[in-house]
CSV table of N, CA, C and O in Angstrom, one decimal:
chain,number,residue,atom,x,y,z
A,490,MET,N,32.7,41.3,30.5
A,490,MET,CA,31.7,42.9,30.1
A,490,MET,C,30.6,42.5,29.6
A,490,MET,O,29.9,40.8,29.1
A,491,ILE,N,29.2,43.4,30.1
A,491,ILE,CA,28.0,43.0,29.7
A,491,ILE,C,27.6,44.5,28.8
A,491,ILE,O,28.1,45.4,28.9
A,492,ALA,N,27.3,44.0,27.6
A,492,ALA,CA,26.6,44.6,26.7
A,492,ALA,C,25.4,44.6,26.6
A,492,ALA,O,24.4,44.1,26.3
A,493,LEU,N,24.8,46.1,26.4
A,493,LEU,CA,23.3,46.1,25.6
A,493,LEU,C,23.0,46.4,24.6
A,493,LEU,O,24.0,47.6,24.0
A,494,GLY,N,22.3,45.3,24.3
A,494,GLY,CA,21.6,45.6,22.6
A,494,GLY,C,20.8,46.4,22.1
A,494,GLY,O,19.9,46.4,23.1
A,495,ILE,N,20.0,47.5,21.5
A,495,ILE,CA,19.2,48.2,21.0
A,495,ILE,C,18.9,48.1,19.7
A,495,ILE,O,20.3,48.1,18.4
A,496,GLY,N,18.0,48.1,19.3
A,496,GLY,CA,17.4,48.2,17.9
A,496,GLY,C,16.1,49.0,18.1
A,496,GLY,O,15.6,49.1,19.1
A,497,CYS,N,16.3,49.6,16.8
A,497,CYS,CA,14.8,50.8,16.7
A,497,CYS,C,14.7,51.0,15.9
A,497,CYS,O,15.0,50.9,14.8
A,498,ARG,N,13.1,51.8,15.3
A,498,ARG,CA,12.7,52.2,14.3
A,498,ARG,C,13.7,53.6,14.4
A,498,ARG,O,13.7,54.2,15.3
A,499,ARG,N,13.3,53.9,13.0
A,499,ARG,CA,13.8,55.3,12.6
A,499,ARG,C,13.2,56.6,13.6
A,499,ARG,O,11.9,56.5,13.8
A,500,ASP,N,14.0,56.9,14.4
A,500,ASP,CA,13.7,58.8,15.0
A,500,ASP,C,12.9,58.1,16.1
A,500,ASP,O,12.3,58.9,17.1
A,501,ALA,N,13.5,56.9,17.0
A,501,ALA,CA,12.2,56.8,17.9
A,501,ALA,C,13.1,57.6,18.9
A,501,ALA,O,14.1,57.9,18.7
A,502,SER,N,12.4,57.7,20.3
A,502,SER,CA,12.7,59.0,20.5
A,502,SER,C,13.7,58.5,22.1
A,502,SER,O,13.9,57.2,22.4
A,503,ALA,N,14.5,59.1,22.4
A,503,ALA,CA,15.5,58.9,23.8
A,503,ALA,C,14.6,58.2,24.6
A,503,ALA,O,14.9,56.6,25.5
A,504,ASP,N,13.4,58.9,25.1
A,504,ASP,CA,13.0,58.3,25.9
A,504,ASP,C,11.8,56.9,25.9
A,504,ASP,O,11.7,56.0,27.0
A,505,ALA,N,11.7,56.7,24.5
A,505,ALA,CA,11.5,55.4,24.0
A,505,ALA,C,12.2,54.1,24.7
A,505,ALA,O,12.0,52.8,24.8
A,506,ILE,N,13.3,54.3,24.3
A,506,ILE,CA,14.2,53.8,24.2
A,506,ILE,C,14.9,53.2,25.4
A,506,ILE,O,15.2,52.3,25.9
A,507,GLU,N,14.8,54.6,26.3
A,507,GLU,CA,15.2,54.3,27.6
A,507,GLU,C,14.4,53.5,28.4
A,507,GLU,O,14.5,52.6,29.4
A,508,ALA,N,13.1,53.8,28.1
A,508,ALA,CA,12.0,53.2,28.3
A,508,ALA,C,12.2,51.6,28.5
A,508,ALA,O,12.2,50.7,29.4
A,509,VAL,N,12.6,51.0,26.9
A,509,VAL,CA,12.6,50.0,27.1
A,509,VAL,C,14.2,49.4,27.9
A,509,VAL,O,14.3,47.9,28.1
A,510,VAL,N,15.2,50.0,27.6
A,510,VAL,CA,16.0,49.3,28.4
A,510,VAL,C,16.2,49.3,30.2
A,510,VAL,O,16.2,48.4,30.7
A,511,ALA,N,15.4,50.4,30.5
A,511,ALA,CA,15.1,50.4,32.0
A,511,ALA,C,14.2,49.1,32.7
A,511,ALA,O,14.9,48.5,33.3
A,512,GLN,N,13.5,48.5,31.7
A,512,GLN,CA,12.6,47.2,32.0
A,512,GLN,C,13.8,45.9,31.5
A,512,GLN,O,13.6,45.2,32.5
A,513,ALA,N,14.5,46.3,31.0
A,513,ALA,CA,15.4,45.4,30.4
A,513,ALA,C,16.5,44.9,31.1
A,513,ALA,O,16.7,43.7,31.9
A,514,LEU,N,17.2,46.0,32.1
A,514,LEU,CA,18.0,45.9,33.6
A,514,LEU,C,17.0,45.2,34.5
A,514,LEU,O,17.5,44.9,35.2
A,515,THR,N,15.9,45.9,34.9
A,515,THR,CA,14.9,45.4,35.8
A,515,THR,C,14.6,44.0,35.7
A,515,THR,O,15.0,43.5,36.6
A,516,VAL,N,14.2,43.2,34.5
A,516,VAL,CA,14.0,42.1,34.7
A,516,VAL,C,15.0,41.3,34.7
A,516,VAL,O,15.8,40.4,35.6
A,517,ALA,N,16.8,42.0,34.0
A,517,ALA,CA,17.9,41.2,34.2
A,517,ALA,C,18.5,41.3,35.3
A,517,ALA,O,19.5,40.5,35.8
A,518,ARG,N,18.3,42.2,36.4
A,518,ARG,CA,18.1,42.3,37.7
A,518,ARG,C,19.9,43.0,37.5
A,518,ARG,O,20.9,42.5,38.5
A,519,LEU,N,20.3,43.9,36.7
A,519,LEU,CA,20.9,44.6,36.6
A,519,LEU,C,21.2,46.5,36.9
A,519,LEU,O,19.8,46.3,36.8
A,520,SER,N,22.1,47.0,37.4
A,520,SER,CA,22.1,48.1,37.2
A,520,SER,C,23.3,49.0,36.1
A,520,SER,O,23.6,48.1,35.1
A,521,THR,N,22.4,49.8,35.5
A,521,THR,CA,23.5,50.9,34.7
A,521,THR,C,25.0,50.4,35.0
A,521,THR,O,26.0,50.6,33.6
A,522,GLY,N,25.4,50.5,35.8
A,522,GLY,CA,26.7,50.5,36.5
A,522,GLY,C,27.5,49.5,35.8
A,522,GLY,O,29.0,49.6,35.8
A,523,GLU,N,26.9,48.3,35.7
A,523,GLU,CA,27.6,47.4,35.0
A,523,GLU,C,27.4,47.0,33.9
A,523,GLU,O,27.8,46.3,33.2
A,524,ILE,N,26.8,47.6,33.1
A,524,ILE,CA,27.1,47.6,32.1
A,524,ILE,C,28.1,48.4,31.4
A,524,ILE,O,28.3,49.7,31.2
A,525,THR,N,29.1,47.4,30.1
A,525,THR,CA,29.8,48.3,29.6
A,525,THR,C,29.5,48.7,28.7
A,525,THR,O,30.4,50.1,28.8
A,526,VAL,N,29.3,48.4,27.5
A,526,VAL,CA,28.8,49.2,26.4
A,526,VAL,C,27.3,49.2,26.1
A,526,VAL,O,27.0,48.3,26.2
A,527,ILE,N,27.0,49.9,24.8
A,527,ILE,CA,25.7,49.9,24.5
A,527,ILE,C,26.1,49.8,22.8
A,527,ILE,O,26.8,50.5,22.1
A,528,ALA,N,25.3,49.0,22.5
A,528,ALA,CA,25.8,48.4,20.7
A,528,ALA,C,24.7,48.4,20.3
A,528,ALA,O,23.5,47.9,20.6
A,529,THR,N,24.5,48.9,18.9
A,529,THR,CA,23.6,48.7,18.0
A,529,THR,C,24.2,48.5,16.3
A,529,THR,O,25.5,48.5,16.4
A,530,ALA,N,23.4,48.2,15.9
A,530,ALA,CA,23.8,48.1,14.5
A,530,ALA,C,24.1,49.1,14.1
A,530,ALA,O,23.9,50.0,14.1
A,531,ALA,N,25.4,49.2,13.0
A,531,ALA,CA,26.4,50.3,12.4
A,531,ALA,C,25.7,51.5,11.6
A,531,ALA,O,26.1,52.6,11.9
A,532,ASP,N,24.4,51.1,11.2
A,532,ASP,CA,23.7,51.8,10.4
A,532,ASP,C,22.3,52.7,11.4
A,532,ASP,O,22.0,53.6,10.7
A,533,LYS,N,22.8,52.0,12.7
A,533,LYS,CA,21.7,52.6,13.6
A,533,LYS,C,22.3,53.8,14.5
A,533,LYS,O,21.6,54.6,15.4
A,534,GLN,N,23.9,53.5,14.7
A,534,GLN,CA,24.8,54.5,15.6
A,534,GLN,C,24.2,56.2,15.2
A,534,GLN,O,25.2,56.5,16.6
A,535,ASP,N,23.3,56.2,14.2
A,535,ASP,CA,23.9,57.5,14.4
A,535,ASP,C,22.3,58.5,14.9
A,535,ASP,O,21.9,59.2,14.4
A,536,GLU,N,21.3,57.4,15.2
A,536,GLU,CA,19.9,57.4,15.4
A,536,GLU,C,20.3,58.6,16.3
A,536,GLU,O,20.7,58.4,17.6
A,537,PRO,N,19.5,59.9,17.1
A,537,PRO,CA,20.0,61.0,17.5
A,537,PRO,C,19.3,60.1,19.2
A,537,PRO,O,19.8,60.1,20.3
A,538,GLY,N,18.3,59.4,19.1
A,538,GLY,CA,17.5,58.4,20.2
A,538,GLY,C,18.5,57.6,21.2
A,538,GLY,O,18.7,57.2,22.1
A,539,ILE,N,19.2,57.1,20.2
A,539,ILE,CA,20.4,55.6,20.3
A,539,ILE,C,21.8,56.8,21.7
A,539,ILE,O,21.7,56.4,22.2
A,540,ILE,N,21.9,57.5,20.5
A,540,ILE,CA,23.1,58.3,21.0
A,540,ILE,C,22.3,59.5,22.0
A,540,ILE,O,23.6,59.3,23.6
A,541,GLU,N,21.7,59.7,22.2
A,541,GLU,CA,21.0,60.2,23.6
A,541,GLU,C,21.0,59.6,24.9
A,541,GLU,O,21.4,59.6,25.8
A,542,THR,N,20.2,58.2,24.3
A,542,THR,CA,20.2,57.3,25.7
A,542,THR,C,21.4,56.8,26.2
A,542,THR,O,22.0,56.9,27.5
A,543,ALA,N,22.7,56.8,25.2
A,543,ALA,CA,24.1,56.5,25.7
A,543,ALA,C,24.7,57.3,26.7
A,543,ALA,O,25.0,57.4,27.6
A,544,LYS,N,24.3,58.4,26.0
A,544,LYS,CA,24.4,59.8,27.1
A,544,LYS,C,24.1,59.6,28.4
A,544,LYS,O,24.7,59.6,29.1
A,545,ARG,N,23.0,59.5,28.1
A,545,ARG,CA,22.0,59.3,29.5
A,545,ARG,C,22.4,58.2,30.5
A,545,ARG,O,22.9,58.7,31.7
A,546,LEU,N,23.1,57.3,29.9
A,546,LEU,CA,23.5,56.4,30.4
A,546,LEU,C,25.1,55.8,30.9
A,546,LEU,O,25.1,55.4,31.6
A,547,GLN,N,25.3,57.1,30.2
A,547,GLN,CA,27.1,57.5,30.4
A,547,GLN,C,27.9,56.2,30.3
A,547,GLN,O,29.0,55.8,30.7
A,548,ARG,N,27.5,55.5,28.6
A,548,ARG,CA,28.3,54.6,28.5
A,548,ARG,C,28.6,55.0,26.9
A,548,ARG,O,28.3,55.2,26.4
A,549,PRO,N,29.5,54.2,26.9
A,549,PRO,CA,30.3,54.1,25.1
A,549,PRO,C,29.1,53.5,24.3
A,549,PRO,O,28.4,52.6,24.6
A,550,LEU,N,29.1,53.9,23.4
A,550,LEU,CA,28.1,53.7,22.0
A,550,LEU,C,29.2,53.0,20.8
A,550,LEU,O,29.8,53.6,20.4
A,551,LEU,N,28.5,51.3,20.7
A,551,LEU,CA,29.5,50.8,19.9
A,551,LEU,C,28.7,50.5,18.6
A,551,LEU,O,27.1,50.1,18.9
A,552,GLY,N,28.9,50.9,17.1
A,552,GLY,CA,28.3,50.5,15.9
A,552,GLY,C,28.8,48.8,15.7
A,552,GLY,O,29.6,49.3,15.2
A,553,ILE,N,28.3,48.5,15.2
A,553,ILE,CA,28.4,46.8,15.2
A,553,ILE,C,28.1,46.3,13.5
A,553,ILE,O,27.2,46.8,12.9
A,554,ALA,N,29.0,46.1,12.5
A,554,ALA,CA,29.1,45.6,11.1
A,554,ALA,C,27.8,44.9,10.5
A,554,ALA,O,27.7,44.7,11.8
A,555,ALA,N,27.3,44.5,10.1
A,555,ALA,CA,26.3,43.8,9.3
A,555,ALA,C,27.1,42.4,9.5
A,555,ALA,O,26.0,41.4,10.3
A,556,ASP,N,28.3,42.3,8.8
A,556,ASP,CA,29.1,40.8,9.2
A,556,ASP,C,29.2,40.5,10.5
A,556,ASP,O,28.9,39.0,10.7
A,557,GLU,N,29.3,41.7,11.4
A,557,GLU,CA,29.6,41.1,13.0
A,557,GLU,C,28.1,40.7,13.4
A,557,GLU,O,28.2,39.9,14.3
A,558,LEU,N,26.9,41.3,12.9
A,558,LEU,CA,25.7,40.8,13.4
A,558,LEU,C,25.4,39.4,13.0
A,558,LEU,O,24.9,38.4,13.6
A,559,SER,N,25.9,39.2,11.8
A,559,SER,CA,25.4,37.9,10.7
A,559,SER,C,26.2,36.9,12.0
A,559,SER,O,26.2,35.9,12.2
A,560,ALA,N,27.8,37.1,12.3
A,560,ALA,CA,28.2,36.1,12.4
A,560,ALA,C,27.8,35.8,14.2
A,560,ALA,O,28.2,34.9,14.4
A,561,VAL,N,26.9,36.4,14.2
A,561,VAL,CA,26.1,35.8,15.9
A,561,VAL,C,25.0,35.2,15.8
A,561,VAL,O,24.6,35.0,16.7
A,562,ALA,N,24.3,35.6,14.0
A,562,ALA,CA,23.1,35.2,14.5
A,562,ALA,C,22.4,34.1,15.1
A,562,ALA,O,21.4,33.9,15.7
A,563,ASP,N,22.8,33.1,14.9
A,563,ASP,CA,22.4,31.9,15.4
A,563,ASP,C,22.9,31.5,16.8
A,563,ASP,O,21.8,30.6,17.5
A,564,LEU,N,22.8,32.6,17.5
A,564,LEU,CA,23.1,32.7,19.2
A,564,LEU,C,21.8,33.5,19.1
A,564,LEU,O,21.4,33.0,20.6
A,565,THR,N,21.1,33.9,18.6
A,565,THR,CA,20.0,34.7,19.2
A,565,THR,C,18.9,33.7,19.6
A,565,THR,O,18.4,31.9,19.1
A,566,VAL,N,18.0,34.4,20.5
A,566,VAL,CA,16.5,33.2,20.7
A,566,VAL,C,14.8,34.0,20.4
A,566,VAL,O,14.5,33.2,20.3
A,567,THR,N,15.4,35.1,19.6
A,567,THR,CA,13.9,35.7,19.4
A,567,THR,C,14.4,36.0,18.1
A,567,THR,O,15.6,36.4,17.4
A,568,ARG,N,12.9,36.4,17.0
A,568,ARG,CA,13.0,36.5,15.9
A,568,ARG,C,12.0,37.2,15.2
A,568,ARG,O,10.8,37.4,15.9
A,569,SER,N,12.3,38.3,14.3
A,569,SER,CA,12.0,39.1,14.1
A,569,SER,C,11.3,39.4,12.8
A,569,SER,O,12.8,39.4,12.0
A,570,ASP,N,10.7,38.3,11.8
A,570,ASP,CA,10.5,38.5,10.5
A,570,ASP,C,10.5,39.9,9.2
A,570,ASP,O,11.6,39.4,8.5
A,571,ARG,N,10.3,40.7,10.2
A,571,ARG,CA,10.8,42.2,9.7
A,571,ARG,C,12.2,42.7,9.5
A,571,ARG,O,12.5,43.3,8.4
A,572,VAL,N,12.6,42.4,10.6
A,572,VAL,CA,14.1,42.5,10.5
A,572,VAL,C,14.7,41.4,9.7
A,572,VAL,O,15.9,42.1,9.7
A,573,GLN,N,14.6,40.6,9.8
A,573,GLN,CA,15.1,39.5,8.9
A,573,GLN,C,15.2,39.8,7.9
A,573,GLN,O,16.5,39.8,6.9
A,574,ARG,N,13.9,40.4,7.6
A,574,ARG,CA,14.3,41.0,5.6
A,574,ARG,C,14.8,42.3,5.5
A,574,ARG,O,15.7,42.4,4.5
A,575,LEU,N,15.0,43.3,6.1
A,575,LEU,CA,15.9,44.1,6.4
A,575,LEU,C,17.0,44.7,6.4
A,575,LEU,O,17.7,44.8,6.1
A,576,LYS,N,17.6,43.5,7.6
A,576,LYS,CA,18.9,43.6,8.2
A,576,LYS,C,19.2,42.3,7.8
A,576,LYS,O,20.8,42.2,8.2
A,577,GLY,N,19.0,41.1,7.3
A,577,GLY,CA,19.6,39.9,7.4
A,577,GLY,C,20.0,39.0,8.8
A,577,GLY,O,20.4,38.1,9.0
A,578,VAL,N,19.2,39.7,10.3
A,578,VAL,CA,19.7,38.8,11.2
A,578,VAL,C,18.1,39.1,11.9
A,578,VAL,O,17.3,39.8,11.9
A,579,PRO,N,17.9,38.2,12.5
A,579,PRO,CA,16.7,37.9,13.7
A,579,PRO,C,16.5,38.7,14.2
A,579,PRO,O,15.2,39.2,14.6
A,580,SER,N,17.5,39.5,15.1
A,580,SER,CA,17.2,40.4,15.6
A,580,SER,C,18.3,41.2,16.0
A,580,SER,O,19.5,41.0,16.3
A,581,VAL,N,18.7,42.7,15.9
A,581,VAL,CA,19.1,44.1,15.9
A,581,VAL,C,19.5,43.8,17.4
A,581,VAL,O,21.1,43.8,17.4
A,582,ALA,N,18.5,43.7,18.4
A,582,ALA,CA,19.4,44.2,19.7
A,582,ALA,C,20.1,43.1,20.3
A,582,ALA,O,20.9,43.0,20.8
A,583,GLU,N,19.4,41.9,20.2
A,583,GLU,CA,20.5,40.2,20.5
A,583,GLU,C,21.6,40.4,20.0
A,583,GLU,O,22.6,40.0,20.6
A,584,THR,N,21.4,40.0,18.3
A,584,THR,CA,22.7,40.1,17.7
A,584,THR,C,24.0,41.1,18.1
A,584,THR,O,24.9,40.7,18.4
A,585,ALA,N,23.8,42.5,18.2
A,585,ALA,CA,24.2,43.5,18.8
A,585,ALA,C,25.3,43.1,20.2
A,585,ALA,O,26.2,43.7,19.9
A,586,ALA,N,24.1,42.9,21.0
A,586,ALA,CA,24.6,42.6,22.3
A,586,ALA,C,26.0,41.6,22.0
A,586,ALA,O,26.5,41.5,23.0
A,587,LEU,N,25.1,40.6,21.6
A,587,LEU,CA,26.4,39.6,21.0
A,587,LEU,C,27.7,39.9,20.8
A,587,LEU,O,28.8,39.6,21.1
A,588,ALA,N,27.8,40.4,19.7
A,588,ALA,CA,28.6,40.9,19.2
A,588,ALA,C,29.3,41.6,20.3
A,588,ALA,O,31.0,41.6,20.3
A,589,ALA,N,29.0,42.4,20.8
A,589,ALA,CA,30.0,43.4,21.8
A,589,ALA,C,30.7,43.1,22.2
A,589,ALA,O,31.1,43.6,23.1
A,590,ALA,N,29.4,41.6,23.2
A,590,ALA,CA,30.2,41.0,24.2
A,590,ALA,C,31.4,40.2,24.3
A,590,ALA,O,32.2,40.1,25.2
A,591,GLY,N,31.6,39.8,22.9
A,591,GLY,CA,33.0,39.0,22.3
A,591,GLY,C,32.8,38.1,22.5
A,591,GLY,O,31.8,36.9,22.6
A,592,ARG,N,34.0,37.7,23.1
A,592,ARG,CA,34.4,35.8,23.2
A,592,ARG,C,33.6,35.8,23.7
A,592,ARG,O,33.0,35.9,25.4
A,593,ASN,N,32.8,33.9,23.3
A,593,ASN,CA,32.0,33.6,24.0
A,593,ASN,C,30.9,34.1,24.4
A,593,ASN,O,30.5,33.6,25.8
A,594,ALA,N,30.7,34.7,23.9
A,594,ALA,CA,29.3,35.8,24.4
A,594,ALA,C,28.2,34.8,24.2
A,594,ALA,O,27.9,34.1,24.2
A,595,ARG,N,26.8,35.1,25.7
A,595,ARG,CA,25.6,34.1,25.9
A,595,ARG,C,25.0,35.6,26.2
A,595,ARG,O,24.8,36.5,26.6
A,596,LEU,N,23.6,35.3,25.6
A,596,LEU,CA,22.5,36.4,26.2
A,596,LEU,C,22.3,36.3,27.7
A,596,LEU,O,21.7,34.8,27.7
A,597,VAL,N,22.1,37.3,28.2
A,597,VAL,CA,21.6,37.4,29.9
A,597,VAL,C,19.7,37.4,29.5
A,597,VAL,O,19.3,36.7,30.3
A,598,LEU,N,19.4,38.7,29.0
A,598,LEU,CA,18.0,38.3,28.1
A,598,LEU,C,17.5,38.8,26.9
A,598,LEU,O,18.5,39.9,26.2
A,599,PRO,N,17.0,38.0,26.4
A,599,PRO,CA,16.6,38.1,25.2
A,599,PRO,C,15.9,39.4,24.8
A,599,PRO,O,15.8,39.8,25.9
A,600,ARG,N,15.5,39.5,23.6
A,600,ARG,CA,15.0,40.9,23.4
A,600,ARG,C,13.6,41.5,23.7
A,600,ARG,O,13.0,40.2,23.7
A,601,LEU,N,13.9,42.2,24.7
A,601,LEU,CA,12.3,43.0,24.9
A,601,LEU,C,11.7,43.8,23.8
A,601,LEU,O,12.7,44.6,23.5
A,602,ALA,N,10.6,44.0,23.5
A,602,ALA,CA,10.4,45.0,22.6
A,602,ALA,C,9.1,45.8,22.8
A,602,ALA,O,8.4,45.4,23.9
A,603,HIS,N,9.1,47.4,22.7
A,603,HIS,CA,8.3,48.3,22.9
A,603,HIS,C,7.9,48.3,22.3
A,603,HIS,O,8.4,48.2,20.7
A,604,ALA,N,7.1,49.7,21.7
A,604,ALA,CA,6.1,50.0,19.8
A,604,ALA,C,7.6,50.3,19.1
A,604,ALA,O,7.3,50.0,17.8
A,605,SER,N,8.4,51.1,19.5
A,605,SER,CA,9.8,51.7,18.6
A,605,SER,C,11.2,51.5,18.9
A,605,SER,O,12.3,51.5,18.5
A,606,ALA,N,11.0,50.2,19.9
A,606,ALA,CA,12.1,50.4,20.4
A,606,ALA,C,12.8,48.6,21.0
A,606,ALA,O,11.5,48.0,21.4
A,607,THR,N,13.9,48.0,20.9
A,607,THR,CA,14.1,46.8,21.5
A,607,THR,C,15.4,46.1,22.0
A,607,THR,O,16.3,47.5,22.1
A,608,CYS,N,15.6,46.2,23.0
A,608,CYS,CA,16.7,45.7,24.0
A,608,CYS,C,17.2,44.2,24.3
A,608,CYS,O,16.1,43.5,24.2
A,609,ALA,N,18.3,44.0,24.3
A,609,ALA,CA,18.7,43.0,24.7
A,609,ALA,C,19.8,42.9,25.7
A,609,ALA,O,20.7,43.8,25.3
A,610,ILE,N,20.5,42.2,26.5
A,610,ILE,CA,21.7,41.9,27.5
A,610,ILE,C,22.4,40.6,26.7
A,610,ILE,O,21.9,39.4,27.1
A,611,ALA,N,23.7,40.8,26.5
A,611,ALA,CA,24.7,39.9,26.7
A,611,ALA,C,26.0,39.7,27.1
A,611,ALA,O,26.2,40.8,27.7
A,612,GLU,N,26.4,39.1,27.8
A,612,GLU,CA,27.8,38.6,28.7
A,612,GLU,C,28.6,37.8,28.2
A,612,GLU,O,28.4,37.1,27.6
A,613,GLY,N,29.6,38.8,27.9
A,613,GLY,CA,30.9,37.8,26.9
A,613,GLY,C,32.2,38.4,27.7
A,613,GLY,O,32.7,39.0,28.6
A,614,GLU,N,33.4,37.6,27.4
A,614,GLU,CA,34.6,37.7,27.4
A,614,GLU,C,35.2,39.3,27.0
A,614,GLU,O,36.6,39.4,27.5
A,615,GLY,N,34.5,40.0,26.4
A,615,GLY,CA,34.8,40.8,25.7
A,615,GLY,C,35.8,40.7,24.3
A,615,GLY,O,35.6,39.6,23.6
A,616,PRO,N,36.6,41.8,23.4
A,616,PRO,CA,36.3,42.0,22.0
A,616,PRO,C,38.1,41.3,22.1
A,616,PRO,O,38.9,41.2,23.6
A,617,ALA,N,38.5,40.4,21.3
A,617,ALA,CA,39.7,39.5,21.8
A,617,ALA,C,41.1,40.2,22.1
A,617,ALA,O,42.2,39.5,22.4
A,618,GLU,N,40.4,41.5,21.2
A,618,GLU,CA,41.9,42.5,21.7
A,618,GLU,C,41.9,42.9,22.9
A,618,GLU,O,43.3,43.4,23.9
A,619,LEU,N,41.3,43.4,24.0
A,619,LEU,CA,41.3,42.8,25.0
A,619,LEU,C,41.6,41.9,26.5
A,619,LEU,O,42.2,41.4,27.3
A,620,MET,N,41.5,40.9,26.0
A,620,MET,CA,42.0,39.4,26.3
A,620,MET,C,43.4,39.4,26.4
A,620,MET,O,43.8,38.6,27.4
A,621,SER,N,44.5,39.4,25.3
A,621,SER,CA,45.6,39.4,25.7
A,621,SER,C,46.2,40.2,26.5
A,621,SER,O,46.1,40.7,27.5
């Protein structure tokens, strides 16, 4: 399972988010079709830009609870002091991707940042309920 994690400032446009996603996919040498899910922090899942990006990419959008983001924080490789202060995790994009990727998750691509959005990609075995 490959999860694309997105973080963004409030009211970031879909175009801005899609630009960082396109860059991430290019760097990781992945196509949109290889992405299983788009993930973000639960409190960001109602952001219009993220919703529109998920629709454009035709992938489900998953909001990850704060405790689930925190549970994978030690697997991140980049750190934003601002995000750490506001969200309690070093990177929303990385932790969302890692949490969504499920068991044995690892970053395929650490966070890439643009002016108003970030994107990271993780791979894992998917949620435990999918493994049975």
